[in-house]
JSON list of C-alpha atoms in Angstrom, two decimals:
[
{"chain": "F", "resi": 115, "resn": "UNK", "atom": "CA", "xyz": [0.00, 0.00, 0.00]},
{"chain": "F", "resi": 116, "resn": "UNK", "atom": "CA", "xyz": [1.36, 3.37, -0.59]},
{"chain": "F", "resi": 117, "resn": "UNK", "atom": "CA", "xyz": [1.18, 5.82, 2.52]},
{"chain": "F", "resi": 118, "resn": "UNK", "atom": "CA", "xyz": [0.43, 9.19, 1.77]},
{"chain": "F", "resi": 119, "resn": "UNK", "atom": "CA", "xyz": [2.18, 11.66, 4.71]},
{"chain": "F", "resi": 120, "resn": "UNK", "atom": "CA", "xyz": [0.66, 15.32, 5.03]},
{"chain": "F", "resi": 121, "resn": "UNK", "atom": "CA", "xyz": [2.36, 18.09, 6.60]},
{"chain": "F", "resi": 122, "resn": "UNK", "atom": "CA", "xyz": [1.78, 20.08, 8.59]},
{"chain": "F", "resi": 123, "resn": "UNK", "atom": "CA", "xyz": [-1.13, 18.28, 11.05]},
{"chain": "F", "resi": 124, "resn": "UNK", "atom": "CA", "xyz": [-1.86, 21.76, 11.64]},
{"chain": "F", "resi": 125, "resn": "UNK", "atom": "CA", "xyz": [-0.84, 25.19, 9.78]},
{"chain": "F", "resi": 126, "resn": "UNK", "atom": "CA", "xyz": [-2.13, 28.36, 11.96]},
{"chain": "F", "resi": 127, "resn": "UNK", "atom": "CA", "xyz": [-1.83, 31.42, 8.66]},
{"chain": "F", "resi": 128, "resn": "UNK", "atom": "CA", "xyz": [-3.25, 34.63, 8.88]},
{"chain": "F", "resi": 129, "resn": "UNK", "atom": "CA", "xyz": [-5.83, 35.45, 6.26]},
{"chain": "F", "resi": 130, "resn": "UNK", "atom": "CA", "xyz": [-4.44, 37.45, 3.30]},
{"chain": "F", "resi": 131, "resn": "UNK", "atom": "CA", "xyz": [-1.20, 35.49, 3.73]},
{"chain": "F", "resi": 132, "resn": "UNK", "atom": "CA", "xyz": [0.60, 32.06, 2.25]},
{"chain": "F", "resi": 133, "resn": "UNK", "atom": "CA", "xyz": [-0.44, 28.74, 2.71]},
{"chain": "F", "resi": 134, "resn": "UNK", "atom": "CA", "xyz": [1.91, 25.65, 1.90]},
{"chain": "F", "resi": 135, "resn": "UNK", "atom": "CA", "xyz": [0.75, 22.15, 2.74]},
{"chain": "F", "resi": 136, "resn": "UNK", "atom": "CA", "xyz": [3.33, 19.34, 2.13]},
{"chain": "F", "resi": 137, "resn": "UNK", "atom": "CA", "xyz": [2.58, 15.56, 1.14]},
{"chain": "F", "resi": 138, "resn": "UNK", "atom": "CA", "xyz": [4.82, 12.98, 0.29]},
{"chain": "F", "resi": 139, "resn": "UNK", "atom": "CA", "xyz": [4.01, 9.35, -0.78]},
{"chain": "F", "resi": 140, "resn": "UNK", "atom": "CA", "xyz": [6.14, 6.09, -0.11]},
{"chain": "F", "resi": 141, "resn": "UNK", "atom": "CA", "xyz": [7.18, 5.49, -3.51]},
{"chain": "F", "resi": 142, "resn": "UNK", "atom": "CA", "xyz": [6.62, 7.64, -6.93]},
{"chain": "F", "resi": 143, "resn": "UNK", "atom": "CA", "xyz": [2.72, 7.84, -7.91]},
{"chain": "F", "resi": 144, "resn": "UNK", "atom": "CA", "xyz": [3.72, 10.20, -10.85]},
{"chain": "F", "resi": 145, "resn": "UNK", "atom": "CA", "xyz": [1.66, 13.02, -11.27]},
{"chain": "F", "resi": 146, "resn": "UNK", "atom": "CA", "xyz": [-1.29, 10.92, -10.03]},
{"chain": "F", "resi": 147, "resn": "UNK", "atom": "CA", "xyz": [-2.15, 12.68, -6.98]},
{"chain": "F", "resi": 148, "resn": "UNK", "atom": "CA", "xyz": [-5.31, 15.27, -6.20]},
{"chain": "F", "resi": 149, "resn": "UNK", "atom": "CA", "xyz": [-6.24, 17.51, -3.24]},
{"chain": "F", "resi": 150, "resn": "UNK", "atom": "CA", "xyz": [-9.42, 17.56, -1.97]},
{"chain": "F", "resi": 151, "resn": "UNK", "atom": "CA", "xyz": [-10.62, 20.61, 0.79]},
{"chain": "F", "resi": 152, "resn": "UNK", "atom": "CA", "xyz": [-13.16, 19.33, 3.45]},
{"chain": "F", "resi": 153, "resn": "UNK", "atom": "CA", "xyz": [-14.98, 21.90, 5.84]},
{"chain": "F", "resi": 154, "resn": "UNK", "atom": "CA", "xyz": [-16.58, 21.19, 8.97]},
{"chain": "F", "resi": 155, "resn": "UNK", "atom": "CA", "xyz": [-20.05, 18.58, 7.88]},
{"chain": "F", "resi": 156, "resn": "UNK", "atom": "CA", "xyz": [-19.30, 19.44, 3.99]},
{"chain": "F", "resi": 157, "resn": "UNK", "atom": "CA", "xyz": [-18.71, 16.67, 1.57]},
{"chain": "F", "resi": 158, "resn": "UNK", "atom": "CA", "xyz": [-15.21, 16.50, 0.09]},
{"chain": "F", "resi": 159, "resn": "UNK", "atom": "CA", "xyz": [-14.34, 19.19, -2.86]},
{"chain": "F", "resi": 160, "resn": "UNK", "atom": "CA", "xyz": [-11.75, 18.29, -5.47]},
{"chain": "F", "resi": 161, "resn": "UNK", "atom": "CA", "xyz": [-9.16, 21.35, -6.11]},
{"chain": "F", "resi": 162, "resn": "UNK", "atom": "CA", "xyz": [-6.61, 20.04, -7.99]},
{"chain": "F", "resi": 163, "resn": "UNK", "atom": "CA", "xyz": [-5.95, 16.28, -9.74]},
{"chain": "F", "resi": 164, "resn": "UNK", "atom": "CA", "xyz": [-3.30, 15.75, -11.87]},
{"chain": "F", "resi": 165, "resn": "UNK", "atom": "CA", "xyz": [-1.04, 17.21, -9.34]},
{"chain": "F", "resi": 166, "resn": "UNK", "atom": "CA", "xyz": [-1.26, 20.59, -11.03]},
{"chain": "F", "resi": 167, "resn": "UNK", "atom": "CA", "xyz": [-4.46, 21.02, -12.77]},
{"chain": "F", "resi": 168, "resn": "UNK", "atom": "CA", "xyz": [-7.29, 23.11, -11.11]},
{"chain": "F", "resi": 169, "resn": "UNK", "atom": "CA", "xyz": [-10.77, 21.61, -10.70]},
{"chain": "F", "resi": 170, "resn": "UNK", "atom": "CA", "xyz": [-13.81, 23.56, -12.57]},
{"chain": "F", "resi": 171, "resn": "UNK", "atom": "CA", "xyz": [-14.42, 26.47, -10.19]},
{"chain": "F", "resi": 172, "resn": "UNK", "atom": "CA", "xyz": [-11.44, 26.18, -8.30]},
{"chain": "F", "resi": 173, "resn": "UNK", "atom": "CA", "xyz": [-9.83, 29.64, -7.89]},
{"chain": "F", "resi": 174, "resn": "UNK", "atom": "CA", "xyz": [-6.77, 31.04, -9.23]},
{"chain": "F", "resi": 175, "resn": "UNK", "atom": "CA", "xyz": [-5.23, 31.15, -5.43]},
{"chain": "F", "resi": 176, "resn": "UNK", "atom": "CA", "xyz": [-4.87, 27.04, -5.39]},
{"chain": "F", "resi": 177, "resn": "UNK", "atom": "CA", "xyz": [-1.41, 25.93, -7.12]},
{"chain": "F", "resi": 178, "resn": "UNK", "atom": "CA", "xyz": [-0.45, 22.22, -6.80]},
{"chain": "F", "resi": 179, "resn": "UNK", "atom": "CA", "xyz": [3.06, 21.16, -8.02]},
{"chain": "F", "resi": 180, "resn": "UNK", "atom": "CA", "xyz": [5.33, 18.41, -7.36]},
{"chain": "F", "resi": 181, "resn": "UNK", "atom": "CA", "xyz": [5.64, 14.63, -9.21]},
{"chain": "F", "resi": 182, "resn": "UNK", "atom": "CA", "xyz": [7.09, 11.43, -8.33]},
{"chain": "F", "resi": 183, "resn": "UNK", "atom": "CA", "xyz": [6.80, 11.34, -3.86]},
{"chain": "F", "resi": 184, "resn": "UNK", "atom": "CA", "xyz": [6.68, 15.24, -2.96]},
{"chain": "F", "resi": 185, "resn": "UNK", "atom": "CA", "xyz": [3.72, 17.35, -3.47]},
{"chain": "F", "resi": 186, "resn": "UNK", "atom": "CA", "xyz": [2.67, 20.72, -2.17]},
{"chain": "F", "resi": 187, "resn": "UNK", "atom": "CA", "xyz": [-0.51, 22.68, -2.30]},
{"chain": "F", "resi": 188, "resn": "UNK", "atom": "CA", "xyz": [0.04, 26.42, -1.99]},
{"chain": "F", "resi": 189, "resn": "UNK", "atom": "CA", "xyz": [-3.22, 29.32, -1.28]},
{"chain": "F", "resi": 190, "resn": "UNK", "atom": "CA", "xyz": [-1.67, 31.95, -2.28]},
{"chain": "F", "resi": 191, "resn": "UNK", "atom": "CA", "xyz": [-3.49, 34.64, -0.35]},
{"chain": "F", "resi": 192, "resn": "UNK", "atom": "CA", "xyz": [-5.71, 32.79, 2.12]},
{"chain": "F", "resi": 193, "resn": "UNK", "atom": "CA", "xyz": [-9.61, 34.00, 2.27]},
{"chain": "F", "resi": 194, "resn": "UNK", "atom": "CA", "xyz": [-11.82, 33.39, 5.41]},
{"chain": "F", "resi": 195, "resn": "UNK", "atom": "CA", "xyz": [-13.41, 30.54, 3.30]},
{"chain": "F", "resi": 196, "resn": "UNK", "atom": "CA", "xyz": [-10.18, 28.56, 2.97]},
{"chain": "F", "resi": 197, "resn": "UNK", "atom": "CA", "xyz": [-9.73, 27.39, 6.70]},
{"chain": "F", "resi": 198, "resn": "UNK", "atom": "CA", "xyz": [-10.72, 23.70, 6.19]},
{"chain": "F", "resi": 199, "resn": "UNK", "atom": "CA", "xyz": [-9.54, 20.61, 6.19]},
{"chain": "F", "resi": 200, "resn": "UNK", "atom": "CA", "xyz": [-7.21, 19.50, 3.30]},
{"chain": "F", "resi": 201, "resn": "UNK", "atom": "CA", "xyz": [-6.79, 15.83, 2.05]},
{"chain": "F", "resi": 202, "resn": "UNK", "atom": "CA", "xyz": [-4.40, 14.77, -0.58]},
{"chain": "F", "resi": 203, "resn": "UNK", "atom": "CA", "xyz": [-4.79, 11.17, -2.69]},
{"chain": "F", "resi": 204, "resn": "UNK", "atom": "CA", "xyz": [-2.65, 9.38, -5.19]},
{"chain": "F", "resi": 205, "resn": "UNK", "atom": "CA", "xyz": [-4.64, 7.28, -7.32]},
{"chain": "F", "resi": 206, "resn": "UNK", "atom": "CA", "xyz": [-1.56, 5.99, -9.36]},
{"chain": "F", "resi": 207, "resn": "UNK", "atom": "CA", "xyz": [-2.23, 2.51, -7.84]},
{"chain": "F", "resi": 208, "resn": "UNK", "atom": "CA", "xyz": [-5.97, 1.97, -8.51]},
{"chain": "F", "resi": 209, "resn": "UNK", "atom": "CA", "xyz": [-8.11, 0.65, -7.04]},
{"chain": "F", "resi": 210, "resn": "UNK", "atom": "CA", "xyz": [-6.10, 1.01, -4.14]},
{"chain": "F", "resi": 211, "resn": "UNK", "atom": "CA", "xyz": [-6.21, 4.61, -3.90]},
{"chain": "F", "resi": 212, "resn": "UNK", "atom": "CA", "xyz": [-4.82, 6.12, -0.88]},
{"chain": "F", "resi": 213, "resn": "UNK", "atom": "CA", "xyz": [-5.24, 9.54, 1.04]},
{"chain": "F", "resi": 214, "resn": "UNK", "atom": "CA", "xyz": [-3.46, 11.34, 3.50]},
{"chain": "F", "resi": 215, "resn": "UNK", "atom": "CA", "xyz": [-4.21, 11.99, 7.08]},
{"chain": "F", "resi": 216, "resn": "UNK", "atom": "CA", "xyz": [-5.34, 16.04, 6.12]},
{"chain": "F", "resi": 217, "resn": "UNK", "atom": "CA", "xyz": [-3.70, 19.00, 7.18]},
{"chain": "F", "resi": 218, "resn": "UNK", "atom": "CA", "xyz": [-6.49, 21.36, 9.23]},
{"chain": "F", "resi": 219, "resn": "UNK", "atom": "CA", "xyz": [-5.75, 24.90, 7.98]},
{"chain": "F", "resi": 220, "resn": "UNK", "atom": "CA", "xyz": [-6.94, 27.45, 10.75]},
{"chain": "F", "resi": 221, "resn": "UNK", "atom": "CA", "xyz": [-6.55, 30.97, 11.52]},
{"chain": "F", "resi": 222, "resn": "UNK", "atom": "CA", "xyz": [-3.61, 32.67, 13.28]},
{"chain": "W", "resi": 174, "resn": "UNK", "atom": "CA", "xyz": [-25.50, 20.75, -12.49]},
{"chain": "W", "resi": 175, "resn": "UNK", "atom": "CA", "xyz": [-24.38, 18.21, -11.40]},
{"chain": "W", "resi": 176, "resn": "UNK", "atom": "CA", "xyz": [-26.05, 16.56, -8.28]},
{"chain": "W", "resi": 177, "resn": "UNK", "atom": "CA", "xyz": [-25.12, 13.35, -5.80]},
{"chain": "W", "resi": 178, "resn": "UNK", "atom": "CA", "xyz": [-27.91, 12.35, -2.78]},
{"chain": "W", "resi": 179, "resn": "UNK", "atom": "CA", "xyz": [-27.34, 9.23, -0.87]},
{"chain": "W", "resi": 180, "resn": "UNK", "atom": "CA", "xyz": [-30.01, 7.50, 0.84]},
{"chain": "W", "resi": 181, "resn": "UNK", "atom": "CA", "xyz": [-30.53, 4.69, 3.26]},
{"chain": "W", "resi": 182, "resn": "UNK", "atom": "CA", "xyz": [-28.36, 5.46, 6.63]},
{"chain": "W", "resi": 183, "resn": "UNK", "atom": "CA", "xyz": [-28.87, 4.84, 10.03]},
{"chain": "W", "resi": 184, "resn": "UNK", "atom": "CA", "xyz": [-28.63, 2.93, 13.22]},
{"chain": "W", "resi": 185, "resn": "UNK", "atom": "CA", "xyz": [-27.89, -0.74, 12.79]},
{"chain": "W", "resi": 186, "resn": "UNK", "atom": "CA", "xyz": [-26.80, -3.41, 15.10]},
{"chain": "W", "resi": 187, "resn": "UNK", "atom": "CA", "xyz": [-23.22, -5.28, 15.06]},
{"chain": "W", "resi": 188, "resn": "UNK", "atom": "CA", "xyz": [-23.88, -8.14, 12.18]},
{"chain": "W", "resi": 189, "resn": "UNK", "atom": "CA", "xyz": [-26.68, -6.42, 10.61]},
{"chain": "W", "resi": 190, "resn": "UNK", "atom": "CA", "xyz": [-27.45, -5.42, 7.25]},
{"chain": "W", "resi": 191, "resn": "UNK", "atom": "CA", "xyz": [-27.97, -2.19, 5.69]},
{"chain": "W", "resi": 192, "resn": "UNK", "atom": "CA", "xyz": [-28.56, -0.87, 1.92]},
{"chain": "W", "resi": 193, "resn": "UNK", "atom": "CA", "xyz": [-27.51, 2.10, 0.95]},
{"chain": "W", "resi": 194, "resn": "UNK", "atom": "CA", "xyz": [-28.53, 4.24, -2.31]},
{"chain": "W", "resi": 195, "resn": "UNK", "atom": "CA", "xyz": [-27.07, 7.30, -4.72]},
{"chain": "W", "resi": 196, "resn": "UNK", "atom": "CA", "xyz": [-29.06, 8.96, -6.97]},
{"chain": "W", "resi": 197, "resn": "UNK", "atom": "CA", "xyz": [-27.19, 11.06, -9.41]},
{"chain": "W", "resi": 198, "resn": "UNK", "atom": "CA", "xyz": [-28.18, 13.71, -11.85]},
{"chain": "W", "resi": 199, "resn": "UNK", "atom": "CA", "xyz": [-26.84, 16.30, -14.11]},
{"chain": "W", "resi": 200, "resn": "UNK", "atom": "CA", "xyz": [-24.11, 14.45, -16.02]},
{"chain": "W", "resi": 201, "resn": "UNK", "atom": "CA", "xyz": [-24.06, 11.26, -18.45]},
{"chain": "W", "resi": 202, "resn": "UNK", "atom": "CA", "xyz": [-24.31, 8.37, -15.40]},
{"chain": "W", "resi": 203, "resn": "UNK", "atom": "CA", "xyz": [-23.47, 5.47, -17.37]},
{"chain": "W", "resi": 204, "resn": "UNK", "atom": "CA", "xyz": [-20.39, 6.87, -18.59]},
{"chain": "W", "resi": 205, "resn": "UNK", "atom": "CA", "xyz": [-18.67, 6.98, -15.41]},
{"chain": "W", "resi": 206, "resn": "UNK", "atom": "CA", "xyz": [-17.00, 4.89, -12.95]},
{"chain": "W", "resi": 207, "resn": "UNK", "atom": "CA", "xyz": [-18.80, 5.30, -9.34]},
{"chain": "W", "resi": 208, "resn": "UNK", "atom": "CA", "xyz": [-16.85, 4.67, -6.07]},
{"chain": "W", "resi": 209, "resn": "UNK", "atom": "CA", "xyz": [-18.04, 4.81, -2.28]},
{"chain": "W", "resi": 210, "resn": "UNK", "atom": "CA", "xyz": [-15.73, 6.54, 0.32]},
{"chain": "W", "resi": 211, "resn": "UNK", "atom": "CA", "xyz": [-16.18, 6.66, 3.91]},
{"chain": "W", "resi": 212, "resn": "UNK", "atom": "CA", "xyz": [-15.09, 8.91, 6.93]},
{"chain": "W", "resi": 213, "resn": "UNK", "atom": "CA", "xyz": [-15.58, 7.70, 10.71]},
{"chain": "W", "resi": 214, "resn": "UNK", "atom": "CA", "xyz": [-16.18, 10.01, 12.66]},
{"chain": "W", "resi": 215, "resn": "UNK", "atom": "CA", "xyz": [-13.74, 12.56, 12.99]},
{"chain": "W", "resi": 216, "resn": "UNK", "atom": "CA", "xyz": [-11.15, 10.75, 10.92]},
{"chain": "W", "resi": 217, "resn": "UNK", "atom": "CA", "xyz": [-10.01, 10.89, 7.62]},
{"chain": "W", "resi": 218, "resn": "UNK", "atom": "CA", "xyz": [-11.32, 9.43, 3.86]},
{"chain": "W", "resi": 219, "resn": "UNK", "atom": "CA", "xyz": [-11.10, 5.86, 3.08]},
{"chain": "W", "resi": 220, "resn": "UNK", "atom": "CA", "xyz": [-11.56, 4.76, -0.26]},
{"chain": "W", "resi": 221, "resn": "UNK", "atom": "CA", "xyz": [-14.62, 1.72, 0.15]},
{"chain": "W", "resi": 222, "resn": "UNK", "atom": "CA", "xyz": [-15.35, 0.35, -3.54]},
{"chain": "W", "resi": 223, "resn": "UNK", "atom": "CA", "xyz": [-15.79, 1.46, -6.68]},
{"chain": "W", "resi": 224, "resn": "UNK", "atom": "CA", "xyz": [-17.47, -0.20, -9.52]},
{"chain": "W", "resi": 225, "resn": "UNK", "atom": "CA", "xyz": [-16.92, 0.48, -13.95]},
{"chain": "W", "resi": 226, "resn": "UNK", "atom": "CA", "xyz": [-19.70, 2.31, -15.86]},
{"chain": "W", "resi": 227, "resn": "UNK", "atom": "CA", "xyz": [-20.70, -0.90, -17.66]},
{"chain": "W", "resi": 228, "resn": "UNK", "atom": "CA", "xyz": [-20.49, -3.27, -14.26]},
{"chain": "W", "resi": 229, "resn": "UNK", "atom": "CA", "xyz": [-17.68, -4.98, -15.76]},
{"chain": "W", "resi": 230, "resn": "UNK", "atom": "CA", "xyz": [-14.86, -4.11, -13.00]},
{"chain": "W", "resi": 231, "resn": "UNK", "atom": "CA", "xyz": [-16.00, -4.24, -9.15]},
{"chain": "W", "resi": 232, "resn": "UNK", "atom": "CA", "xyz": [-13.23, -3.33, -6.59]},
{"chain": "W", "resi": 233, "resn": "UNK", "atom": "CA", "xyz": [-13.48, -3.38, -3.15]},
{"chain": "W", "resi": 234, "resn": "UNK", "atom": "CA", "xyz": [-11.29, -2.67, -0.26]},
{"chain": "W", "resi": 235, "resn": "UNK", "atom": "CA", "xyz": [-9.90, -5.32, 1.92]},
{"chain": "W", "resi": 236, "resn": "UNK", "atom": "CA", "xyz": [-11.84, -3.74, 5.05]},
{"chain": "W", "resi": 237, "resn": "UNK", "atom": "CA", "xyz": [-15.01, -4.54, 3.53]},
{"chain": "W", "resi": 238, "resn": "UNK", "atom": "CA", "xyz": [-13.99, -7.53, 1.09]},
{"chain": "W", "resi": 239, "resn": "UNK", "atom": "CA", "xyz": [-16.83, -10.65, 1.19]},
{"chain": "W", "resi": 240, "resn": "UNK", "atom": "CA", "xyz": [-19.01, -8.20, 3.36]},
{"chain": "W", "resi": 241, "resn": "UNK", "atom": "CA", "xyz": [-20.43, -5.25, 1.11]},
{"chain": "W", "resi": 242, "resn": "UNK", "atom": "CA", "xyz": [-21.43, -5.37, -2.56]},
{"chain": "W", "resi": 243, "resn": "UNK", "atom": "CA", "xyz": [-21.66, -2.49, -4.53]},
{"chain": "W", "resi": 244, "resn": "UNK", "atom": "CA", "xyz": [-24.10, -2.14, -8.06]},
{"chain": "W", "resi": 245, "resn": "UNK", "atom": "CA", "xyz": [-25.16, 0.14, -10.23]},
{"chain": "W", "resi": 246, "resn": "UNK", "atom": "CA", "xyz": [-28.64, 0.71, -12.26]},
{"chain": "W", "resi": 247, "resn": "UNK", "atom": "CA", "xyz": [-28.05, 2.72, -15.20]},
{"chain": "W", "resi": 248, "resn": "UNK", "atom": "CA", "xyz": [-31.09, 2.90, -16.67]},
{"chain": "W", "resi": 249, "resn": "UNK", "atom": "CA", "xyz": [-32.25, 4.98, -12.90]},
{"chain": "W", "resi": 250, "resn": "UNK", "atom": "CA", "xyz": [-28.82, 6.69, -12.97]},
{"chain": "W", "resi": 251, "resn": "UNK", "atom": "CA", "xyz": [-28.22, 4.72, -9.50]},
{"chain": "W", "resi": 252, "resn": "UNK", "atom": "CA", "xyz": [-25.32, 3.84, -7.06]},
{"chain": "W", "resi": 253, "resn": "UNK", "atom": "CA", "xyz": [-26.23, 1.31, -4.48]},
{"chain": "W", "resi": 254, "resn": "UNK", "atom": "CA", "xyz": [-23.89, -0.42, -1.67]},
{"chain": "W", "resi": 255, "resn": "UNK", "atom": "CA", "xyz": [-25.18, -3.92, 0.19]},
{"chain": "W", "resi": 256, "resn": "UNK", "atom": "CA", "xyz": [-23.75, -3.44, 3.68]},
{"chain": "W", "resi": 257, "resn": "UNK", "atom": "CA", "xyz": [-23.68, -7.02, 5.29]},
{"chain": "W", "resi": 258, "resn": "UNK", "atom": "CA", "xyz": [-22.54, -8.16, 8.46]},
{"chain": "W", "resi": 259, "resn": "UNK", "atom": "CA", "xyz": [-21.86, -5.16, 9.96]},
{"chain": "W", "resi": 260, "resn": "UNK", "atom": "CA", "xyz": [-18.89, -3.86, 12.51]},
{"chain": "W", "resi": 261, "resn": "UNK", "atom": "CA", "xyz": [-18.77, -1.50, 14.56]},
{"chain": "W", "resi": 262, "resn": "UNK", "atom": "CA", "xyz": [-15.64, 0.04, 13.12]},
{"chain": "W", "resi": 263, "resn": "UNK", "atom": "CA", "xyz": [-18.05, 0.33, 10.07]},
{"chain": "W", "resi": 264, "resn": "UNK", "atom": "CA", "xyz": [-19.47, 3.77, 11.18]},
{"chain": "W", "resi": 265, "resn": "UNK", "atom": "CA", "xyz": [-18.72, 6.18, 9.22]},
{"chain": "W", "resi": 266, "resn": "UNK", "atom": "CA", "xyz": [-20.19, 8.72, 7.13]},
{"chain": "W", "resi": 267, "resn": "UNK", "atom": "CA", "xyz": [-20.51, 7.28, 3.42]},
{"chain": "W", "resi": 268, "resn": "UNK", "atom": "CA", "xyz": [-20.01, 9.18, 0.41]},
{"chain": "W", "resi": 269, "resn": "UNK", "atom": "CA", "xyz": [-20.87, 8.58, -3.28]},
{"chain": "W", "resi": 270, "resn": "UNK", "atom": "CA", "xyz": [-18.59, 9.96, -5.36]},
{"chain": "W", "resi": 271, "resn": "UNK", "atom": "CA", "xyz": [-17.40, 10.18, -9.46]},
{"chain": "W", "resi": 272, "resn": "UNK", "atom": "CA", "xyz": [-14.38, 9.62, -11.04]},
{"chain": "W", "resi": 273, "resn": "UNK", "atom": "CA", "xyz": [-12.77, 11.94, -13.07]},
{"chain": "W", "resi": 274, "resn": "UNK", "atom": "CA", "xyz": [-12.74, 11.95, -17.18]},
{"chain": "W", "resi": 275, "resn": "UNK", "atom": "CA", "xyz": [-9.16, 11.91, -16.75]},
{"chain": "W", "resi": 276, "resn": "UNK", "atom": "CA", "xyz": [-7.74, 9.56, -13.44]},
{"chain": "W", "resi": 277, "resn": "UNK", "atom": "CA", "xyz": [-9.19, 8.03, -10.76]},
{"chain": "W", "resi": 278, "resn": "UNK", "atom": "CA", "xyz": [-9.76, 10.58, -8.84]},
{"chain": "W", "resi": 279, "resn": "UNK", "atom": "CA", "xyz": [-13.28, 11.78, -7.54]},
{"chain": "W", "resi": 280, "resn": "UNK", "atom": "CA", "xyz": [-14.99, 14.71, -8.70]},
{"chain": "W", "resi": 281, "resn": "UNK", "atom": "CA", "xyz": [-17.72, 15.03, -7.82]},
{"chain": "W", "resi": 282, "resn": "UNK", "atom": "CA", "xyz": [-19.45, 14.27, -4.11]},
{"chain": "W", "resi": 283, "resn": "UNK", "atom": "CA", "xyz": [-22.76, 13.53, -2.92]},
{"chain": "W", "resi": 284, "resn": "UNK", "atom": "CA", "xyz": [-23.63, 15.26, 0.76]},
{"chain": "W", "resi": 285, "resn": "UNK", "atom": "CA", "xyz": [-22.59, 12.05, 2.91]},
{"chain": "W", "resi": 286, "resn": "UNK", "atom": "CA", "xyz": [-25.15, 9.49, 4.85]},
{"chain": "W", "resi": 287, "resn": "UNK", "atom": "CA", "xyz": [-23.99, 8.29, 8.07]},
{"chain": "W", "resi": 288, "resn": "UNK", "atom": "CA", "xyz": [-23.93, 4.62, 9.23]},
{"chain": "W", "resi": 289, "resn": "UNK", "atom": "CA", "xyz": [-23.92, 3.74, 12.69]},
{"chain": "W", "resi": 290, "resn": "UNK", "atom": "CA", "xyz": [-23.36, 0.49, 13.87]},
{"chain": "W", "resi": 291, "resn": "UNK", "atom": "CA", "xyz": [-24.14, -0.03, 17.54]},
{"chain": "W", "resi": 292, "resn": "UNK", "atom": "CA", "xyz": [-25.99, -2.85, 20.18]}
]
């Protein structure tokens, strides 16, 4: 099974400022990975897949980069709405998809 | 638009059964693969099953292997997952979700029906 690791548990950012969430996978899952945002009794919402491609709707603030084992999603200038719960999957071993443990993103 | 709402959660007993439904609108249903993902309470996502537009390829993860059973209806644009012999490390809140046109990853997700498994 490949583990998915997210970084920080916890990232405390003031709003207008940068947001960088690490995750890292146990062996390369290419550019197969996706980040998901989850707030508080809210369904799921897929930013990014691909590992850099932005979901329909998804604002201009959400980057992902990274290939291979290390990934990061960057918010460029954090809004009140962005203080959720962010989940990142690989899905270059389907069906046995993985995601990470999330990183809660709250405010400073 | 396009819209995901599950159906058919509640309070079941360790061993017991439960079925549990996804209607889906707005987008071609038969075209796409359809997947189940849980979250126990305050935890994180676990992929549960996910099943091929045609019914062709059925996957399911070890967790839940020989106990659930996931199907599809096309022609009502439904999702449904056969919950047998229930745990109680089976609560969880149970999502239907879409893969993408382009990976396996989900895009879209219904609102979530919670499962709790309890004497």
């Amino acid at each position: 099974e490949i583990v998915m690791t997210q970084s920080p548990a916890t990232l405390s950012v003031s709003p207008g400022e940068r947001a960088t969430l690490s995750c890292r996978a146990s062996q390369s899952v290419s550019s197969n990975l996706a980040w998901y945002q989850q707030k508080p009794g809210q369904a799921p919402r897929l930013l990014i897949y691909g590992a850099s491609t932005r979901a329909t709707g998804i604002p201009a603030r959400f980057s992902g980069s990274g290939s291979g084992t290390e990934f990061t999603l960057t918010i460029s200038s954090l809004q009140s709405e962005d203080f959720a719960v962010y989940y990142c999957q690989q899905y270059n071993n389907w069906p046995r998809d993985t995601f990470g443990q999330g990183t809660r993103l709250e405010i400073k | 638009e396009v819209q995901l709402v599950e159906s058919g959660g509640g309070l079941v007993k360790p061993g017991g059964s439960l079925r549990l439904s996804c209607a889906a609108s707005g987008f071609t249903f038969s075209s796409y693969s359809m997947n189940w993902v849980r979250q126990a309470p305050g935890k994180g996502l676990e992929w549960v099953s996910s099943i091929s537009s045609s019914s062709s390829y059925i996957y399911y993860a070890d967790s839940v292997k020989g106990r659930f059973t996931i199907s599809r209806d096309n022609a009502k644009n439904s999702l449904y997952l056969q919950m047998n012999s229930l745990r109680a490390e089976d609560t969880a809140v149970y999502y239907c979700a879409s893969h993408g046109m382009l990976g396996s990853y989900f895009d879209y997700w219904g609102q979530g029906t919670l499962v709790t498994v309890s004497s």
